[in-house]
Short mmCIF file of C-alpha atoms in Angstrom, two decimals:
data_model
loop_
_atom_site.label_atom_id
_atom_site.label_comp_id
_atom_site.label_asym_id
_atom_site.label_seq_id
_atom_site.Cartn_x
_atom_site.Cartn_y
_atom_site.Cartn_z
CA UNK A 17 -41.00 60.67 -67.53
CA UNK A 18 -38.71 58.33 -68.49
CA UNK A 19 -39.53 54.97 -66.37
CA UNK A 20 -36.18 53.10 -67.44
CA UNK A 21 -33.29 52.40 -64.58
CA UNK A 22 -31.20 55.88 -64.43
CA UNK A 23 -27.22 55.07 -64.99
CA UNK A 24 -26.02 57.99 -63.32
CA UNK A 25 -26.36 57.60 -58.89
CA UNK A 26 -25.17 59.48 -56.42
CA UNK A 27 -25.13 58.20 -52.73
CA UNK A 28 -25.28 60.67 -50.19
CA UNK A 29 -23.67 59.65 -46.94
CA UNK A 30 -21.72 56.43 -47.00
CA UNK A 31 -21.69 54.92 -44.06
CA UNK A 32 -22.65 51.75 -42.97
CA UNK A 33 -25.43 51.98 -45.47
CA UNK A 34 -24.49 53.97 -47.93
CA UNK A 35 -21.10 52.31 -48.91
CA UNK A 36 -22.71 48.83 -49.34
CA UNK A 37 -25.56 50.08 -51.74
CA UNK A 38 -23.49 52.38 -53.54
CA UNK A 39 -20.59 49.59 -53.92
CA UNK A 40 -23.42 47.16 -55.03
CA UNK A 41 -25.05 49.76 -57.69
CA UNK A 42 -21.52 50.28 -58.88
CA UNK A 43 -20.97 47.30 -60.07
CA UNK A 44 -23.55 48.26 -63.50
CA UNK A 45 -24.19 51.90 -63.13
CA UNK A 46 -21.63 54.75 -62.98
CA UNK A 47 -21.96 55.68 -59.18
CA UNK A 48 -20.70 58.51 -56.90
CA UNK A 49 -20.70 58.50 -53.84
CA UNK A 50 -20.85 61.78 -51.97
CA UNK A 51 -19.79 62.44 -48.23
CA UNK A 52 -19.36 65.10 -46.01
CA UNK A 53 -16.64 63.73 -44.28
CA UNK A 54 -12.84 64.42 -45.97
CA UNK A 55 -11.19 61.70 -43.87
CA UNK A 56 -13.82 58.98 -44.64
CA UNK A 57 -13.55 60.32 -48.44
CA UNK A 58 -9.55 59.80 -48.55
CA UNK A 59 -9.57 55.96 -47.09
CA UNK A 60 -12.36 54.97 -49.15
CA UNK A 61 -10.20 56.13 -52.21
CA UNK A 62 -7.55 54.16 -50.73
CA UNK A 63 -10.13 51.00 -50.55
CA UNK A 64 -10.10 50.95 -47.04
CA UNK A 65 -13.95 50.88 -44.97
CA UNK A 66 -13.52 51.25 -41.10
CA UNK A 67 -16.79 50.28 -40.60
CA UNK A 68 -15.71 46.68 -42.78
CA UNK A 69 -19.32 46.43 -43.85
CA UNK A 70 -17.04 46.23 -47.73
CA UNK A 71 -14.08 44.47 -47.94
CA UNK A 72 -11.07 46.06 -49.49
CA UNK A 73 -11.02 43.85 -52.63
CA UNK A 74 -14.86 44.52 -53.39
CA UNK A 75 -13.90 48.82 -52.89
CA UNK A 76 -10.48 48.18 -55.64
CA UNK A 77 -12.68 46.27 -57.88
CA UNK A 78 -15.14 48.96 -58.05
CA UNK A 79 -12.98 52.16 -57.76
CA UNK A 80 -10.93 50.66 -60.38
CA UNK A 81 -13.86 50.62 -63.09
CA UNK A 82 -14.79 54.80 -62.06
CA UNK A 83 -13.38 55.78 -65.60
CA UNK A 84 -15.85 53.40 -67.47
CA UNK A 85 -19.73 53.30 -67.46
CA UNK A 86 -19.77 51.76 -64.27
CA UNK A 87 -17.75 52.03 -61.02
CA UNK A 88 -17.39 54.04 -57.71
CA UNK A 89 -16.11 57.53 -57.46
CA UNK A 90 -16.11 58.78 -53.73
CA UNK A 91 -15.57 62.64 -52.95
CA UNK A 92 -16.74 65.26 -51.22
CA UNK A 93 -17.21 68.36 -53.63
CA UNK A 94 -20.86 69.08 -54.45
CA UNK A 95 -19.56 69.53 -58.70
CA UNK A 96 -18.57 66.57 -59.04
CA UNK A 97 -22.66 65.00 -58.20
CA UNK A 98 -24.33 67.59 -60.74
CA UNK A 99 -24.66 65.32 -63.69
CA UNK A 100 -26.46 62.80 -61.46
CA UNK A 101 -29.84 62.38 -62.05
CA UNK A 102 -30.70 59.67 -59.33
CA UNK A 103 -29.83 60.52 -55.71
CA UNK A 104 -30.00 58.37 -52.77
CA UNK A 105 -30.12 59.72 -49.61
CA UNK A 106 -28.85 57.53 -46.91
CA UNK A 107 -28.15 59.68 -43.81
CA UNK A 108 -28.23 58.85 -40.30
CA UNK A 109 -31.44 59.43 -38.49
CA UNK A 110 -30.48 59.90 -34.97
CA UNK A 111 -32.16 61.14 -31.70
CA UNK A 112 -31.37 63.71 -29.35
CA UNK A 113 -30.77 63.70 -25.63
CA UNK A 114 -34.16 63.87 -25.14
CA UNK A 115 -35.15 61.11 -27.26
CA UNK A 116 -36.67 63.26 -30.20
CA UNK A 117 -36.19 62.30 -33.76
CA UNK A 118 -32.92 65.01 -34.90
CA UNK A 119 -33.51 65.42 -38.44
CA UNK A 120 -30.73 67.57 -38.74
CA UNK A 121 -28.76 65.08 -41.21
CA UNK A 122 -31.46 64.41 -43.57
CA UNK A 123 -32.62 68.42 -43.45
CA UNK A 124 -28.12 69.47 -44.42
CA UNK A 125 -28.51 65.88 -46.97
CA UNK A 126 -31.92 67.54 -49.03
CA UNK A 127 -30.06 70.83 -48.77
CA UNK A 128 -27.48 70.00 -50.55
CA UNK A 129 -28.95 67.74 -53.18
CA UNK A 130 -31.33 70.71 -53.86
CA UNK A 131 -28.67 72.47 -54.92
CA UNK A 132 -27.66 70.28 -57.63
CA UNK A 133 -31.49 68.92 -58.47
CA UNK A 134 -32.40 69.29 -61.87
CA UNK A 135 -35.62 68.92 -64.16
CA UNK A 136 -36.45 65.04 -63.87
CA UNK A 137 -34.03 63.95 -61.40
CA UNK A 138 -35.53 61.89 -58.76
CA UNK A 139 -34.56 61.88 -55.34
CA UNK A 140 -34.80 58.47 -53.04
CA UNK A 141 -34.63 58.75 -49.32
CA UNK A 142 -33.13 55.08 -47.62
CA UNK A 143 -32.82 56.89 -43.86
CA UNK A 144 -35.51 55.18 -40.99
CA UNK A 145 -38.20 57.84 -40.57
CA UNK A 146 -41.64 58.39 -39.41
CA UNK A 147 -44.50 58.31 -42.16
CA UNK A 148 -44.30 61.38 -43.64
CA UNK A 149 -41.11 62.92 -43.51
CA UNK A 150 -40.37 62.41 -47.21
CA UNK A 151 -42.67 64.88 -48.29
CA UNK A 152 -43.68 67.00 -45.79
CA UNK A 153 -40.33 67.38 -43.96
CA UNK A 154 -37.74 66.58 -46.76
CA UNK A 155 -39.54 67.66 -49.99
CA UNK A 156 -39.68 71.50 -49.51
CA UNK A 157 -35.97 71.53 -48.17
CA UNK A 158 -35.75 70.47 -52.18
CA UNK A 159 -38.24 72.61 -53.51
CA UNK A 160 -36.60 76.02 -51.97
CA UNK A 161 -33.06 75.16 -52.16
CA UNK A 162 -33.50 73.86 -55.94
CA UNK A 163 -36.61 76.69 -56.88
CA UNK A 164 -38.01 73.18 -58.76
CA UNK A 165 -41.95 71.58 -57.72
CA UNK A 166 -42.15 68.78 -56.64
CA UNK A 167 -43.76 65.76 -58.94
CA UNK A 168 -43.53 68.57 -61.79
CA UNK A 169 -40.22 69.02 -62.10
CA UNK A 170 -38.45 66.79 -60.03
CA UNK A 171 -39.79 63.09 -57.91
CA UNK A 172 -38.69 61.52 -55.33
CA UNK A 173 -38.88 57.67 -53.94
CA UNK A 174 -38.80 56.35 -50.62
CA UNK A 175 -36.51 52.67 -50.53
CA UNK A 176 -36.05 52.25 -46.43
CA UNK A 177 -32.32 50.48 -45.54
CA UNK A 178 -32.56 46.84 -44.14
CA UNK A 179 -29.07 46.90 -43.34
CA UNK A 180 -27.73 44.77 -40.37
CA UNK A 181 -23.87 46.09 -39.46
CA UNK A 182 -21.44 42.83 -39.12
CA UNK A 183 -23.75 40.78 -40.91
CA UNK A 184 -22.22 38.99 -43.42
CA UNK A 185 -24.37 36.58 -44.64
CA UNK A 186 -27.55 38.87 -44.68
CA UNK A 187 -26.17 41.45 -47.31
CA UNK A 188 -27.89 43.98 -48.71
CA UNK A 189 -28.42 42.21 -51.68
CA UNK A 190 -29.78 39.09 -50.00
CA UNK A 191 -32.76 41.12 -48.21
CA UNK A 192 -35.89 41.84 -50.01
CA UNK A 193 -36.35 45.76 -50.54
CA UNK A 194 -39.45 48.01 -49.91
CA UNK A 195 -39.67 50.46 -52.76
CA UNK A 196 -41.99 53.60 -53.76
CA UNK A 197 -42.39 56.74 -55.44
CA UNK A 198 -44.32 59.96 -55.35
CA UNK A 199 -45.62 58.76 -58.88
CA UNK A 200 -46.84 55.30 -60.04
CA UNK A 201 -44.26 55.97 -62.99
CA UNK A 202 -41.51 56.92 -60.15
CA UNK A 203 -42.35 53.96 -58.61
CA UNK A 204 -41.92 52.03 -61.29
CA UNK A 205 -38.11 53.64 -61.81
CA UNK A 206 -37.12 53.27 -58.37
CA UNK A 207 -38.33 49.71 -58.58
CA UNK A 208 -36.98 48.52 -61.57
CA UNK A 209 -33.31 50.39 -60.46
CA UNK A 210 -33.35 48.26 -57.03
CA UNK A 211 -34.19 45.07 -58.48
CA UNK A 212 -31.13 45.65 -60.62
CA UNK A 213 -28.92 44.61 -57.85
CA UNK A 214 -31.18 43.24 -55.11
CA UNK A 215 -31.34 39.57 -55.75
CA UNK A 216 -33.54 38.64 -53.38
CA UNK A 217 -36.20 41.04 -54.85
CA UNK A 218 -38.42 44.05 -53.93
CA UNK A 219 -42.14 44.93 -52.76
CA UNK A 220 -43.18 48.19 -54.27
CA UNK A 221 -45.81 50.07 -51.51
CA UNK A 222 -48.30 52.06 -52.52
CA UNK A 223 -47.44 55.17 -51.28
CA UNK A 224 -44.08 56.71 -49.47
CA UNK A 225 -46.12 56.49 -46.33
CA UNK A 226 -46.80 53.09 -46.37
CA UNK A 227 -42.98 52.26 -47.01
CA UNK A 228 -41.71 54.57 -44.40
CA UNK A 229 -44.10 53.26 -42.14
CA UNK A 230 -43.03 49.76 -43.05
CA UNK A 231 -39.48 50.37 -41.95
CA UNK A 232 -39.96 52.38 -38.38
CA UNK A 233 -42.56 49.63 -37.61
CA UNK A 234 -39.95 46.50 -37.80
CA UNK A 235 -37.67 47.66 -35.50
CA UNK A 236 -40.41 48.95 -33.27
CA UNK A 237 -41.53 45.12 -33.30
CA UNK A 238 -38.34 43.88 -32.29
CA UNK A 239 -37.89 46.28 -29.79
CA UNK A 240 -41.05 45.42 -27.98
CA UNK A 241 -40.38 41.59 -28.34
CA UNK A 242 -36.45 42.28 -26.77
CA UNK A 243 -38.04 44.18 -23.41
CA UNK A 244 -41.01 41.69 -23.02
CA UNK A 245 -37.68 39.01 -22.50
CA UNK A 246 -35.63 41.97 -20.46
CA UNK A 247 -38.43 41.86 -18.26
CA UNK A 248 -38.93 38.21 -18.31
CA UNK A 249 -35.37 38.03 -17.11
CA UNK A 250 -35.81 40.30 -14.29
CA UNK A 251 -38.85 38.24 -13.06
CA UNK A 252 -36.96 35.38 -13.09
CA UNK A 253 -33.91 36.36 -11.81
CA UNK A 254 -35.88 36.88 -8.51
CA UNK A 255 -37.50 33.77 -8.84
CA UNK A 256 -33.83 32.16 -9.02
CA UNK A 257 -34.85 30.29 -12.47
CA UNK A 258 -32.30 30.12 -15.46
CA UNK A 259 -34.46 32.69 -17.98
CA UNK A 260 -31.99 31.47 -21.00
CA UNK A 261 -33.20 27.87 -20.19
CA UNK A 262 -37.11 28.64 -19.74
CA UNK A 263 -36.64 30.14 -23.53
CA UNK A 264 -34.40 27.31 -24.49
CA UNK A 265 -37.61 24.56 -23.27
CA UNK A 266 -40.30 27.12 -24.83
CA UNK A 267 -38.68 27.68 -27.97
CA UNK A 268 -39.74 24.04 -28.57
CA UNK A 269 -43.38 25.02 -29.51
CA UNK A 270 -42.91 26.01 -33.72
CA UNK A 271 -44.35 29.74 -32.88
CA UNK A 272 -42.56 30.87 -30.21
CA UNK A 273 -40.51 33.43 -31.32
CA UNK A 274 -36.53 33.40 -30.40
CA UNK A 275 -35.96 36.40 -28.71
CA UNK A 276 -33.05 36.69 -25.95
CA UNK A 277 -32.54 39.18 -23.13
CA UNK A 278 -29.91 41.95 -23.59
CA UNK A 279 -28.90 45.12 -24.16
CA UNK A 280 -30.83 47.27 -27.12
CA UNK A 281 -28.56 50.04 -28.70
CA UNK A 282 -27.31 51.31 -32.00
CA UNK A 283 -28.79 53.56 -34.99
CA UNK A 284 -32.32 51.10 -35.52
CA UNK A 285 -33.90 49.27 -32.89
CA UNK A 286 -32.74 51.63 -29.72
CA UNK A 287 -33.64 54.61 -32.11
CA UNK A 288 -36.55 54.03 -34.71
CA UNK A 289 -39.44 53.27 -32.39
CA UNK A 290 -39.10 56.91 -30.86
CA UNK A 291 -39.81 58.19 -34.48
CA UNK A 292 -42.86 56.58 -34.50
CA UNK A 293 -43.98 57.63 -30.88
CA UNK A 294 -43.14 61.52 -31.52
CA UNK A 295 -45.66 60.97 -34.50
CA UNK A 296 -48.38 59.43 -33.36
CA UNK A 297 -47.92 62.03 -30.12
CA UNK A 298 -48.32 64.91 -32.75
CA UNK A 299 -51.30 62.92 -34.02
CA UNK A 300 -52.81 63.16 -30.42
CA UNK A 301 -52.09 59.60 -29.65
CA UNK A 302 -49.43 58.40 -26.52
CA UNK A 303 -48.10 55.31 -27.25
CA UNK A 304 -48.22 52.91 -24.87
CA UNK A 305 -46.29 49.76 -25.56
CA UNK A 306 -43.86 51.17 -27.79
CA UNK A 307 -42.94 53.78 -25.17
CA UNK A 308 -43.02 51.33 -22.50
CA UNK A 309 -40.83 48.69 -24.40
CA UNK A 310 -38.05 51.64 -24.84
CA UNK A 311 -38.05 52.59 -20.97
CA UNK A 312 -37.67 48.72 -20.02
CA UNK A 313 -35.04 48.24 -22.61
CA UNK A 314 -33.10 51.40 -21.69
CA UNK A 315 -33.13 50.77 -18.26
CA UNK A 316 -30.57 47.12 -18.90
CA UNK A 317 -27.47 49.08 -18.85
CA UNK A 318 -28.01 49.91 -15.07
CA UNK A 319 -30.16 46.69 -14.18
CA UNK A 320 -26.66 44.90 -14.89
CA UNK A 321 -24.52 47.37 -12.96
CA UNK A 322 -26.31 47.12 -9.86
CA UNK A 323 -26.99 43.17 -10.23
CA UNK A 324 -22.72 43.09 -10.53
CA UNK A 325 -22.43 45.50 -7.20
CA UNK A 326 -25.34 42.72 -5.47
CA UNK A 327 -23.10 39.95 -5.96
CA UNK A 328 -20.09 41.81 -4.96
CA UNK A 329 -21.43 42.65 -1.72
CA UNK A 330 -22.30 38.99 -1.04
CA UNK A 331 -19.22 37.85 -1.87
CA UNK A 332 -18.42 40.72 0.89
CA UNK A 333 -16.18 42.08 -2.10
CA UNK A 334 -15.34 46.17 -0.76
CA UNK A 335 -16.63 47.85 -3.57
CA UNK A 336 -15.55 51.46 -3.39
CA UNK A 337 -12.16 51.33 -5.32
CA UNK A 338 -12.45 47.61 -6.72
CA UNK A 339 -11.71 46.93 -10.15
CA UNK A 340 -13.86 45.77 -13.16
CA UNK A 341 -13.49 44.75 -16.58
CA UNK A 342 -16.00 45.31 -19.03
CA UNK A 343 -15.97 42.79 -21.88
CA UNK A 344 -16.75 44.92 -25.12
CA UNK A 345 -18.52 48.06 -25.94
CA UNK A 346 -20.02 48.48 -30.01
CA UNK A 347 -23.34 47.78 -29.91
CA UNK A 348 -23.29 44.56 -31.09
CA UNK A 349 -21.35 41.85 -31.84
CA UNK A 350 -18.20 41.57 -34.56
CA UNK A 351 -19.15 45.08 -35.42
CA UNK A 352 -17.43 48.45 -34.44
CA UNK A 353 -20.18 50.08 -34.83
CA UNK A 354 -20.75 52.57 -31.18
CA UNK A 355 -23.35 54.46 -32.74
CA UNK A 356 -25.80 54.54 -29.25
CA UNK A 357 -24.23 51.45 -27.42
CA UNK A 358 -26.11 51.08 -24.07
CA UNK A 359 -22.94 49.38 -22.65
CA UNK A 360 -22.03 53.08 -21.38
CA UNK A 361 -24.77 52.89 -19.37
CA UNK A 362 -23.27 49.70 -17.66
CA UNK A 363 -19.99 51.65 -17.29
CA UNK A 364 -21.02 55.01 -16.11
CA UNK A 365 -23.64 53.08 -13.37
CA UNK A 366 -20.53 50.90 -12.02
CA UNK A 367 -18.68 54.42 -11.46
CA UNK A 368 -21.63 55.62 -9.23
CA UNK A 369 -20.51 52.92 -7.28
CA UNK A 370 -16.61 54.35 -7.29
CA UNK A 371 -15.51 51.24 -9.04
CA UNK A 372 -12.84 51.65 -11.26
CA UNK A 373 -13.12 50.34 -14.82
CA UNK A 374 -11.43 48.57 -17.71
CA UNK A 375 -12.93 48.47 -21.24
CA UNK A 376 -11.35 46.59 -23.47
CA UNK A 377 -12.57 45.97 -27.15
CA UNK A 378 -10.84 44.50 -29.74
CA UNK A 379 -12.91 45.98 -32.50
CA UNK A 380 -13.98 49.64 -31.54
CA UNK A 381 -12.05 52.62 -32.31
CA UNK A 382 -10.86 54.35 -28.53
CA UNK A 383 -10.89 57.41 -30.49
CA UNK A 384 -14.56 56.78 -31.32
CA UNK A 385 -15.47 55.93 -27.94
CA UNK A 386 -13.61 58.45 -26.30
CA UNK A 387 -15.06 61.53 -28.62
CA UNK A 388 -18.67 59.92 -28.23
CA UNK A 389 -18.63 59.06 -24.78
CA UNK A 390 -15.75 60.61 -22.93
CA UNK A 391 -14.52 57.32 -21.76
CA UNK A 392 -11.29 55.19 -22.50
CA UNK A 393 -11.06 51.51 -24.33
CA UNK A 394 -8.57 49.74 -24.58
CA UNK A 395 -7.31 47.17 -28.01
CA UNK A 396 -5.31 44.96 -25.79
CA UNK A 397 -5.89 43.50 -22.20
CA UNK A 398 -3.82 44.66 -19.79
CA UNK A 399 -0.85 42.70 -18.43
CA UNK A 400 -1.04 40.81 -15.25
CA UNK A 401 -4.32 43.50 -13.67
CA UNK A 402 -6.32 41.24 -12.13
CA UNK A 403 -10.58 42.54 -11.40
CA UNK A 404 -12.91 41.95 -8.79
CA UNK A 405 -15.61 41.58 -11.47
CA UNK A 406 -15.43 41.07 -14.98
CA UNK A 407 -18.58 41.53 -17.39
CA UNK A 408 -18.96 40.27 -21.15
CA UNK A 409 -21.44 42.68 -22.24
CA UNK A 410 -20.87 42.22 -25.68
CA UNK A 411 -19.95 38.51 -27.05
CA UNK A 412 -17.07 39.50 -30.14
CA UNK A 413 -16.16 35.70 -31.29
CA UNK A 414 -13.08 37.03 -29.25
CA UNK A 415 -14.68 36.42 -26.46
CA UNK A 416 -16.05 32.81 -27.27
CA UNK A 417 -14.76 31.01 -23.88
CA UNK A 418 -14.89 32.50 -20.09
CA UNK A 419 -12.12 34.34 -18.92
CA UNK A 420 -9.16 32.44 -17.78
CA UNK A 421 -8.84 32.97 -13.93
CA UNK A 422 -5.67 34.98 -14.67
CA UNK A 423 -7.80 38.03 -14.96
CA UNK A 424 -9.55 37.63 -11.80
CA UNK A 425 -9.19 37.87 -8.23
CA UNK A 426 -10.14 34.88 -5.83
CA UNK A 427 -13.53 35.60 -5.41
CA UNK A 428 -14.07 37.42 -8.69
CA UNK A 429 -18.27 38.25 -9.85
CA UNK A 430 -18.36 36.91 -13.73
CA UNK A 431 -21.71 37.94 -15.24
CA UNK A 432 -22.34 37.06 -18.87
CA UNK A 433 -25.06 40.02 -20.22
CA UNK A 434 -25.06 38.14 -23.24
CA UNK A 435 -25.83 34.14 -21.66
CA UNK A 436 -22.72 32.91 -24.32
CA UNK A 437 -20.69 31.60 -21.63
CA UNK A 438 -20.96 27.73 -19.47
CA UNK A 439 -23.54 28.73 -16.67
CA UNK A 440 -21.36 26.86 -14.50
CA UNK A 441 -18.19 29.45 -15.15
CA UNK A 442 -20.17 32.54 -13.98
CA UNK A 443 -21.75 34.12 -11.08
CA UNK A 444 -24.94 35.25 -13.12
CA UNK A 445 -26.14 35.95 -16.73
CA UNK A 446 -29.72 37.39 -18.17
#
């Protein structure tokens, strides 16, 4: 098998994932990028990215070179992908409402790159799994669809995503990449093809296994390290101490590591470690920690709804009808990236109480967050409505300084989820 860099890619899904790599591997291979969605397909054509992980000059630079031996050519029809011969898979990996791994994206994604695989081509999954869904879940999806054997016939790679949505300075070129293959001369390919365009290097694994393993396990860590501080908070909440100043006086010792309370959503940290707990459950083993990290961290959402309602009341605020404003709801900051934002859960706890309330978001898409969650989110504040408790859940650079006392009654509750805001300007933070 040829172990030279392939010059013909095809990126399957481009999202916030997909679009950066394939935008990056465009600039020296002849790239297209393939998507399932029509809508996404027509504004990246018109070098516009809603999820402004690429910038509009970076998508005309590239689309403008898709006649030459390098470039980006988005679409949506499966002919246009056939003469690839590398394809990167980079698919959401989501959960259900249950909190099982949903393959159902990467199962449709292997389905249709079956139907184009050919003799040699090699296949690369970049989606957050569990160790082995490459090739036992994802590799005979190929093998019946395309009537090819695997590591005979056709290869594949595993390269997991360390993408971080909003993040501007840690690009996905800047971030060292995990590689592997189902051969040592596949790994070698996939390899060599990444370092092409990740500057700040790779590490190839040994196996698949050990890469996908890699990937479900750093998010897993963080999650842990997030509720051990979520809990912290709640202990000292009671105890009436400052929890953002007992981490500001600890983080003085060089190995304490700088984690902060909050809320734990989107597609990787409030997602991967379930992959990795339905596994090891299959293997006969409950996890513990991980499962008891991702029941503290999911329960934040209502911890803050009923801490708001607890300083209503004292403030002897009627709460049945009284208004609230809800300071952002994507999953993190700068982003408008939903995807799993446990700010809904702050919402839809508040209206258990009968409180009515305002979300307002500069950067999310009320479409988005209406189809997702059923709920309404507003671009602009609303003129002259004044709340009886306002909370910055998420902290957009819009929201840099406390709300001016226009927006709130006289005896207003201001809690700051995110601890951005002067102590002294709010009624409570985490």
């Amino acid at each position: 098998m040829n172990t030279q860099p392939h010059s013909r890619i095809a990126v399957i899904g481009l999202g916030y994932v997909g679009l950066p790599l394939a935008a990056e591997f465009a600039r020296y291979f002849a790239v297209k990028g393939f998507d399932i969605n029509t809508r996404r397909i027509a504004e990246l054509n018109a070098a516009q990215d809603v999820t402004l992980e690429v910038a509009s000059a970076t998508l005309q630079e590239v689309l403008a070179a898709k006649e030459a031996a390098k470039g980006l050519y988005c679409t949506d029809q499966l002919t246009d992908i056939e003469a690839c011969t590398v394809y990167i898979i980079t698919v959401p990996t989501p959960v259900d409402r249950h909190n099982r791994p949903d393959l159902t994206p990467l199962y449709k994604a292997s389905e249709t790159v079956g139907k184009v695989l050919k003799k040699d081509d090699i296949v690369v999954y970049e989606s957050t799994v569990y160790p082995g869904v490459t090739e036992d879940e994802c590799v005979p999806v190929l093998e019946k669809t395309s009537g090819l054997r695997f590591n005979e016939d056709f290869y594949c790679g595993y390269s997991p995503e360390r993408i971080n949505p909003g993040d501007k300075e840690h690009t996905v070129t800047k971030i060292l990449k995990i590689t592997s293959g189902s051969t040592p001369a596949t790994a070698e390919t996939v390899d060599q093809l990444y370092k092409t365009v990740i500057k700040a290097g790779t590490h190839k694994a040994s196996s698949i296994k050990v890469a996908e393993a890699a990937k479900v396990i750093e998010n897993s860590q963080r999650d842990i390290n997030i509720a051990f501080v979520n809990e912290l908070a709640k202990i000292f909440n009671k105890m009436g101490v400052d929890t953002h100043e007992v981490l500001e006086a600890a983080g003085t010792k060089w190995n304490f590591l700088p984690f902060k309370p909050g809320l734990v959503g989107g597609h990787c940290i409030g997602v991967d470690p379930y992959y990795l707990a339905q596994k090891a459950q299959e293997m006969g083993y409950h996890p513990e920690i991980i499962l008891a990290g991702r029941r503290l961290n999911d329960s934040m959402g209502g911890y803050v709804a009923d801490e708001v309602v607890k300083k209503m009341l004292k403030k002897g605020i009627q709460v049945h009808g009284s208004k609230a404003l809800v300071l952002g709801v994507t999953f993190k900051e700068n982003c408008p990236d939903v995807r799993n934002t446990r700010v809904v859960d702050i919402v839809q706890h508040l209206q258990t109480y009968h409180l009515e309330v305002t979300i307002y978001d500069p950067w999310a898409n009320p479409e988005e967050v209406k189809h997702e969650y059923g709920l309404d989110c507003l671009n602009t504040l609303p003129e002259k409505e004044k709340f009886d408790a306002v909370i910055l859940a998420v902290a957009h650079k819009e929201f840099a300084y406390a709300p001016c006392k226009a927006l709130c009654n006289a005896d207003s509750v201001i809690f700051d989820v995110k601890g951005v805001w002067d102590k002294t300007l709010v009624d409570a933070r985490l």
